[in-house]
């Protein structure tokens, strides 16, 4: 038996892989998606979504890609995995993503190919959109200038290409490497951490989709999960996944706040400040021997 069987789950509820099935549409995620979709629908040029590490930017990028109707959009998602990429590599990759066959090595020829492809997309009644994930990796003036040039590709009625950047807050400084590009940001939205209420809803949502017949976390444990993670989805997943595994090892059917405290300590997650704890929480200083005795009593 593994922890999935023990808690009657059909699959892992807290994997950090961007599984679209587990997407949780919090109020602010819904607002972000609405605004970004509005930007690309109007072909406004450049939209930017900013969020801290683990805030759910990649998940939102994939959700947006899935949500754009194929009959209306020629859309692609490009993930930047290295800060050393060149402008020429980026241009060729964008061309490939939008369906340019055999992109030329010479820049002017490649731009001509891309422009012709964008015109064909426009004539088909579609809108060309490229989503750039980990956009903070684009950290040179040359690359920023390349994006500005691409945004100049247009027909009399409208722009031919829109971009959406998903990145860490430093993307805002990168954009300033080319001030004219920074001025062309049509929309910017910041993804904030989940509130306590949204954190609880997020945990319940993922457990329900994984087939859980009940929530194994107590109300106090859910409050502690929010306090430790401060509403960061990636940390929520990590803490909950480890708590479920340790709960299985301890044969604990219900996981309370003391259990979450112990798992968080083992993971090295900083204890929440007293002001963040809430009335249902235990103090940050814990008697670890007491916790161990408690876990032994659950076996």
Tab-separated table of C-alpha atoms in Angstrom:
chain	number	residue	atom	x	y	z
A	1	UNK	CA	0.000	0.000	0.000
A	2	UNK	CA	1.186	3.546	-0.749
A	3	UNK	CA	-0.133	6.893	0.489
A	4	UNK	CA	-2.494	7.236	-2.478
A	5	UNK	CA	-4.264	4.010	-1.539
A	6	UNK	CA	-4.194	4.877	2.159
A	7	UNK	CA	-6.037	8.160	1.580
A	8	UNK	CA	-8.159	6.672	-1.256
A	9	UNK	CA	-6.686	8.900	-3.951
A	10	UNK	CA	-6.709	8.061	-7.658
A	11	UNK	CA	-3.593	10.172	-8.387
A	12	UNK	CA	-1.142	12.532	-6.729
A	13	UNK	CA	-3.063	15.667	-5.733
A	14	UNK	CA	-0.064	17.866	-5.012
A	15	UNK	CA	2.404	17.280	-7.805
A	16	UNK	CA	4.296	20.421	-8.809
A	17	UNK	CA	4.117	19.430	-12.455
A	18	UNK	CA	1.825	21.862	-14.331
A	19	UNK	CA	-1.104	19.445	-14.764
A	20	UNK	CA	-3.958	21.374	-16.385
A	21	UNK	CA	-6.582	19.127	-14.769
A	22	UNK	CA	-5.628	20.450	-11.337
A	23	UNK	CA	-5.757	24.109	-12.326
A	24	UNK	CA	-7.365	26.121	-9.549
A	25	UNK	CA	-9.086	29.294	-10.681
A	26	UNK	CA	-8.736	31.588	-7.702
A	27	UNK	CA	-10.338	35.023	-7.933
A	28	UNK	CA	-7.046	36.633	-8.910
A	29	UNK	CA	-6.111	33.865	-11.373
A	30	UNK	CA	-9.474	34.392	-13.044
A	31	UNK	CA	-8.832	38.148	-13.139
A	32	UNK	CA	-5.366	37.619	-14.611
A	33	UNK	CA	-6.666	35.280	-17.305
A	34	UNK	CA	-9.490	37.682	-18.144
A	35	UNK	CA	-7.125	40.630	-18.547
A	36	UNK	CA	-4.477	38.754	-20.524
A	37	UNK	CA	-7.108	37.314	-22.853
A	38	UNK	CA	-8.502	40.808	-23.351
A	39	UNK	CA	-5.028	42.011	-24.339
A	40	UNK	CA	-4.476	39.327	-26.980
A	41	UNK	CA	-8.057	39.502	-28.226
A	42	UNK	CA	-7.520	43.188	-29.015
A	43	UNK	CA	-4.015	42.498	-30.390
A	44	UNK	CA	-2.663	45.164	-28.067
A	45	UNK	CA	0.942	44.101	-28.533
A	46	UNK	CA	2.589	43.247	-25.225
A	47	UNK	CA	1.078	42.110	-21.919
A	48	UNK	CA	3.071	41.161	-18.813
A	49	UNK	CA	2.190	38.887	-15.909
A	50	UNK	CA	4.521	39.211	-12.913
A	51	UNK	CA	4.689	36.887	-9.927
A	52	UNK	CA	7.128	35.628	-7.320
A	53	UNK	CA	8.715	32.172	-7.378
A	54	UNK	CA	6.105	29.425	-7.124
A	55	UNK	CA	3.134	31.764	-7.618
A	56	UNK	CA	1.680	29.692	-10.462
A	57	UNK	CA	2.833	31.626	-13.541
A	58	UNK	CA	3.677	28.539	-15.596
A	59	UNK	CA	0.370	26.898	-14.740
A	60	UNK	CA	-1.466	30.059	-15.764
A	61	UNK	CA	0.511	30.293	-19.023
A	62	UNK	CA	-0.454	26.744	-19.961
A	63	UNK	CA	-4.040	27.375	-18.948
A	64	UNK	CA	-4.175	30.426	-21.170
A	65	UNK	CA	-2.697	28.496	-24.089
A	66	UNK	CA	-5.339	25.776	-23.666
A	67	UNK	CA	-8.118	28.370	-23.341
A	68	UNK	CA	-7.389	30.238	-26.591
A	69	UNK	CA	-9.722	28.761	-29.269
A	70	UNK	CA	-7.785	27.187	-32.127
A	71	UNK	CA	-10.242	28.566	-34.675
A	72	UNK	CA	-9.446	32.116	-33.512
A	73	UNK	CA	-5.784	32.011	-32.549
A	74	UNK	CA	-2.463	30.744	-33.830
A	75	UNK	CA	-0.944	30.496	-30.364
A	76	UNK	CA	2.327	29.108	-29.056
A	77	UNK	CA	4.103	28.814	-25.710
A	78	UNK	CA	7.855	29.344	-25.562
A	79	UNK	CA	9.688	28.512	-22.316
A	80	UNK	CA	13.020	30.269	-21.816
A	81	UNK	CA	15.367	27.940	-19.942
A	82	UNK	CA	18.663	29.826	-20.218
A	83	UNK	CA	19.622	33.484	-19.894
A	84	UNK	CA	22.359	33.133	-22.521
A	85	UNK	CA	20.069	32.826	-25.536
A	86	UNK	CA	20.693	35.180	-28.451
A	87	UNK	CA	18.285	37.404	-30.335
A	88	UNK	CA	18.831	35.360	-33.513
A	89	UNK	CA	17.980	32.096	-31.700
A	90	UNK	CA	14.862	33.678	-30.240
A	91	UNK	CA	13.695	35.014	-33.602
A	92	UNK	CA	14.127	31.637	-35.266
A	93	UNK	CA	12.324	29.864	-32.412
A	94	UNK	CA	9.362	32.232	-32.598
A	95	UNK	CA	9.172	31.677	-36.351
A	96	UNK	CA	9.159	27.901	-35.877
A	97	UNK	CA	6.476	28.109	-33.190
A	98	UNK	CA	4.238	30.084	-35.539
A	99	UNK	CA	4.614	27.631	-38.403
A	100	UNK	CA	7.436	29.034	-40.551
A	101	UNK	CA	8.955	26.096	-42.387
A	102	UNK	CA	12.737	25.975	-42.757
A	103	UNK	CA	13.516	29.365	-41.169
A	104	UNK	CA	16.372	31.174	-42.893
A	105	UNK	CA	19.643	31.804	-41.086
A	106	UNK	CA	19.976	35.346	-42.417
A	107	UNK	CA	17.949	37.810	-40.329
A	108	UNK	CA	16.316	39.857	-43.089
A	109	UNK	CA	15.243	36.708	-44.941
A	110	UNK	CA	13.867	35.235	-41.695
A	111	UNK	CA	11.928	38.412	-40.921
A	112	UNK	CA	10.445	38.280	-44.417
A	113	UNK	CA	9.380	34.656	-43.870
A	114	UNK	CA	7.841	35.517	-40.521
A	115	UNK	CA	5.997	38.535	-41.898
A	116	UNK	CA	4.544	36.470	-44.739
A	117	UNK	CA	3.437	33.795	-42.289
A	118	UNK	CA	1.801	36.390	-40.031
A	119	UNK	CA	-0.055	37.867	-42.995
A	120	UNK	CA	-1.373	34.413	-43.896
A	121	UNK	CA	-2.552	33.933	-40.300
A	122	UNK	CA	-4.283	37.326	-40.481
A	123	UNK	CA	-5.934	36.459	-43.812
A	124	UNK	CA	-7.265	33.260	-42.237
A	125	UNK	CA	-9.064	35.423	-39.677
A	126	UNK	CA	-6.797	34.367	-36.825
A	127	UNK	CA	-4.628	36.205	-34.317
A	128	UNK	CA	-0.985	35.271	-33.742
A	129	UNK	CA	0.011	35.099	-30.077
A	130	UNK	CA	3.230	33.928	-28.444
A	131	UNK	CA	3.315	33.314	-24.674
A	132	UNK	CA	6.807	33.585	-23.170
A	133	UNK	CA	7.305	31.749	-19.867
A	134	UNK	CA	10.311	32.500	-17.613
A	135	UNK	CA	10.587	35.808	-19.454
A	136	UNK	CA	12.919	37.220	-16.786
A	137	UNK	CA	15.630	35.174	-18.538
A	138	UNK	CA	15.449	37.657	-21.431
A	139	UNK	CA	17.997	39.991	-19.934
A	140	UNK	CA	19.767	41.797	-22.787
A	141	UNK	CA	19.024	45.014	-24.600
A	142	UNK	CA	19.464	43.246	-27.939
A	143	UNK	CA	16.620	40.848	-27.161
A	144	UNK	CA	14.345	43.631	-25.926
A	145	UNK	CA	14.988	45.538	-29.151
A	146	UNK	CA	14.120	42.410	-31.124
A	147	UNK	CA	10.732	42.224	-29.443
A	148	UNK	CA	10.120	45.882	-30.212
A	149	UNK	CA	10.872	45.193	-33.851
A	150	UNK	CA	8.483	42.236	-33.935
A	151	UNK	CA	5.723	44.376	-32.455
A	152	UNK	CA	6.165	46.737	-35.406
A	153	UNK	CA	4.978	44.023	-37.800
A	154	UNK	CA	1.475	45.141	-38.708
A	155	UNK	CA	-1.109	45.782	-41.383
A	156	UNK	CA	-3.132	49.020	-41.603
A	157	UNK	CA	-5.913	47.567	-39.446
A	158	UNK	CA	-3.891	46.097	-36.600
A	159	UNK	CA	-0.719	44.505	-35.271
A	160	UNK	CA	0.108	41.076	-36.621
A	161	UNK	CA	1.635	39.624	-33.462
A	162	UNK	CA	1.009	39.824	-29.706
A	163	UNK	CA	3.237	38.683	-26.862
A	164	UNK	CA	2.466	37.800	-23.244
A	165	UNK	CA	5.434	37.687	-20.860
A	166	UNK	CA	5.189	35.523	-17.719
A	167	UNK	CA	8.065	36.189	-15.350
A	168	UNK	CA	9.575	37.088	-12.012
A	169	UNK	CA	9.493	40.746	-10.910
A	170	UNK	CA	12.918	41.444	-12.473
A	171	UNK	CA	11.286	41.294	-15.910
A	172	UNK	CA	10.196	44.872	-15.245
A	173	UNK	CA	13.830	45.975	-15.048
A	174	UNK	CA	14.691	43.988	-18.178
A	175	UNK	CA	12.005	45.805	-20.134
A	176	UNK	CA	13.645	49.106	-19.202
A	177	UNK	CA	16.743	48.027	-21.147
A	178	UNK	CA	14.779	49.265	-24.146
A	179	UNK	CA	12.638	52.202	-22.949
A	180	UNK	CA	10.493	52.332	-26.114
A	181	UNK	CA	9.515	48.685	-25.495
A	182	UNK	CA	8.708	49.383	-21.838
A	183	UNK	CA	6.343	52.105	-23.014
A	184	UNK	CA	4.549	49.598	-25.240
A	185	UNK	CA	3.402	47.366	-22.387
A	186	UNK	CA	-0.363	47.498	-22.904
A	187	UNK	CA	-1.272	45.571	-19.766
A	188	UNK	CA	0.512	44.452	-16.611
A	189	UNK	CA	-0.867	42.242	-13.849
A	190	UNK	CA	0.792	40.989	-10.677
A	191	UNK	CA	-0.054	37.556	-9.330
A	192	UNK	CA	-0.159	37.740	-5.525
A	193	UNK	CA	0.000	34.800	-3.065
A	194	UNK	CA	-3.248	33.069	-2.161
A	195	UNK	CA	-5.200	34.300	0.845
A	196	UNK	CA	-5.917	31.964	3.762
A	197	UNK	CA	-9.380	31.249	2.427
A	198	UNK	CA	-8.070	30.654	-1.096
A	199	UNK	CA	-5.310	28.379	0.236
A	200	UNK	CA	-7.881	26.172	1.946
A	201	UNK	CA	-10.036	26.125	-1.192
A	202	UNK	CA	-6.946	25.250	-3.276
A	203	UNK	CA	-6.084	22.263	-1.058
A	204	UNK	CA	-9.672	21.017	-1.053
A	205	UNK	CA	-9.927	21.481	-4.827
A	206	UNK	CA	-6.858	19.376	-5.589
A	207	UNK	CA	-7.844	16.643	-3.148
A	208	UNK	CA	-11.333	16.460	-4.644
A	209	UNK	CA	-9.973	16.162	-8.199
A	210	UNK	CA	-7.625	13.399	-7.008
A	211	UNK	CA	-10.635	11.440	-5.772
A	212	UNK	CA	-10.329	12.020	-2.024
A	213	UNK	CA	-13.569	11.026	-0.243
A	214	UNK	CA	-12.683	13.447	2.563
A	215	UNK	CA	-10.099	16.080	3.487
A	216	UNK	CA	-7.469	14.522	5.779
A	217	UNK	CA	-6.270	17.931	7.023
A	218	UNK	CA	-7.952	19.476	10.052
A	219	UNK	CA	-9.071	23.114	9.998
A	220	UNK	CA	-6.059	23.997	12.136
A	221	UNK	CA	-3.728	22.172	9.761
A	222	UNK	CA	-5.112	24.090	6.784
A	223	UNK	CA	-4.486	27.345	8.640
A	224	UNK	CA	-0.911	26.259	9.371
A	225	UNK	CA	-0.351	25.307	5.734
A	226	UNK	CA	-1.237	28.840	4.733
A	227	UNK	CA	0.905	30.344	7.492
A	228	UNK	CA	3.998	28.345	6.507
A	229	UNK	CA	3.622	28.738	2.737
A	230	UNK	CA	2.207	32.281	2.834
A	231	UNK	CA	-0.116	31.266	0.028
A	232	UNK	CA	2.548	30.228	-2.503
A	233	UNK	CA	1.063	27.349	-4.559
A	234	UNK	CA	4.362	25.541	-5.139
A	235	UNK	CA	5.120	25.476	-1.406
A	236	UNK	CA	1.552	24.432	-0.635
A	237	UNK	CA	2.009	21.441	-2.952
A	238	UNK	CA	5.345	20.488	-1.410
A	239	UNK	CA	4.120	20.749	2.177
A	240	UNK	CA	0.852	18.904	1.539
A	241	UNK	CA	2.491	16.125	-0.472
A	242	UNK	CA	5.052	15.475	2.257
A	243	UNK	CA	2.388	15.682	4.958
A	244	UNK	CA	0.298	13.029	3.204
A	245	UNK	CA	3.292	10.733	2.840
A	246	UNK	CA	4.345	11.164	6.463
A	247	UNK	CA	0.727	10.685	7.496
A	248	UNK	CA	0.683	7.385	5.636
A	249	UNK	CA	3.915	6.299	7.334
A	250	UNK	CA	2.433	7.219	10.741
A	251	UNK	CA	-0.953	5.685	9.794
A	252	UNK	CA	-2.655	8.986	10.638
A	253	UNK	CA	-6.156	9.378	9.216
A	254	UNK	CA	-6.347	13.056	10.182
A	255	UNK	CA	-3.446	15.461	10.021
A	256	UNK	CA	-3.668	18.343	12.489
A	257	UNK	CA	-1.607	21.497	12.962
A	258	UNK	CA	1.046	19.787	15.081
A	259	UNK	CA	1.630	17.307	12.300
A	260	UNK	CA	2.032	20.117	9.739
A	261	UNK	CA	4.481	21.840	12.101
A	262	UNK	CA	6.657	18.729	12.254
A	263	UNK	CA	6.647	18.179	8.476
A	264	UNK	CA	7.425	21.844	7.825
A	265	UNK	CA	10.338	21.652	10.254
A	266	UNK	CA	11.693	18.574	8.469
A	267	UNK	CA	11.451	20.399	5.140
A	268	UNK	CA	13.241	23.422	6.541
A	269	UNK	CA	10.302	25.737	5.883
A	270	UNK	CA	10.587	28.780	8.130
A	271	UNK	CA	8.096	28.920	10.977
A	272	UNK	CA	5.423	31.598	10.558
A	273	UNK	CA	5.622	34.764	12.606
A	274	UNK	CA	3.268	34.999	15.560
A	275	UNK	CA	1.254	37.683	13.767
A	276	UNK	CA	0.583	35.238	10.948
A	277	UNK	CA	-0.360	32.304	13.118
A	278	UNK	CA	-4.036	32.897	13.745
A	279	UNK	CA	-6.099	31.822	16.738
A	280	UNK	CA	-6.272	28.179	15.743
A	281	UNK	CA	-2.485	27.784	15.490
A	282	UNK	CA	0.038	26.508	18.007
A	283	UNK	CA	2.986	28.718	19.033
A	284	UNK	CA	6.046	28.623	16.762
A	285	UNK	CA	8.142	27.068	19.566
A	286	UNK	CA	7.178	23.422	19.801
A	287	UNK	CA	7.994	20.544	22.078
A	288	UNK	CA	9.357	18.111	19.473
A	289	UNK	CA	9.312	15.199	21.881
A	290	UNK	CA	5.612	15.850	22.424
A	291	UNK	CA	5.039	15.764	18.688
A	292	UNK	CA	6.901	12.474	18.343
A	293	UNK	CA	4.810	10.956	21.154
A	294	UNK	CA	1.685	12.199	19.416
A	295	UNK	CA	2.685	10.560	16.145
A	296	UNK	CA	3.491	7.308	17.893
A	297	UNK	CA	0.020	7.319	19.416
A	298	UNK	CA	-1.462	7.372	15.915
A	299	UNK	CA	0.214	4.142	14.861
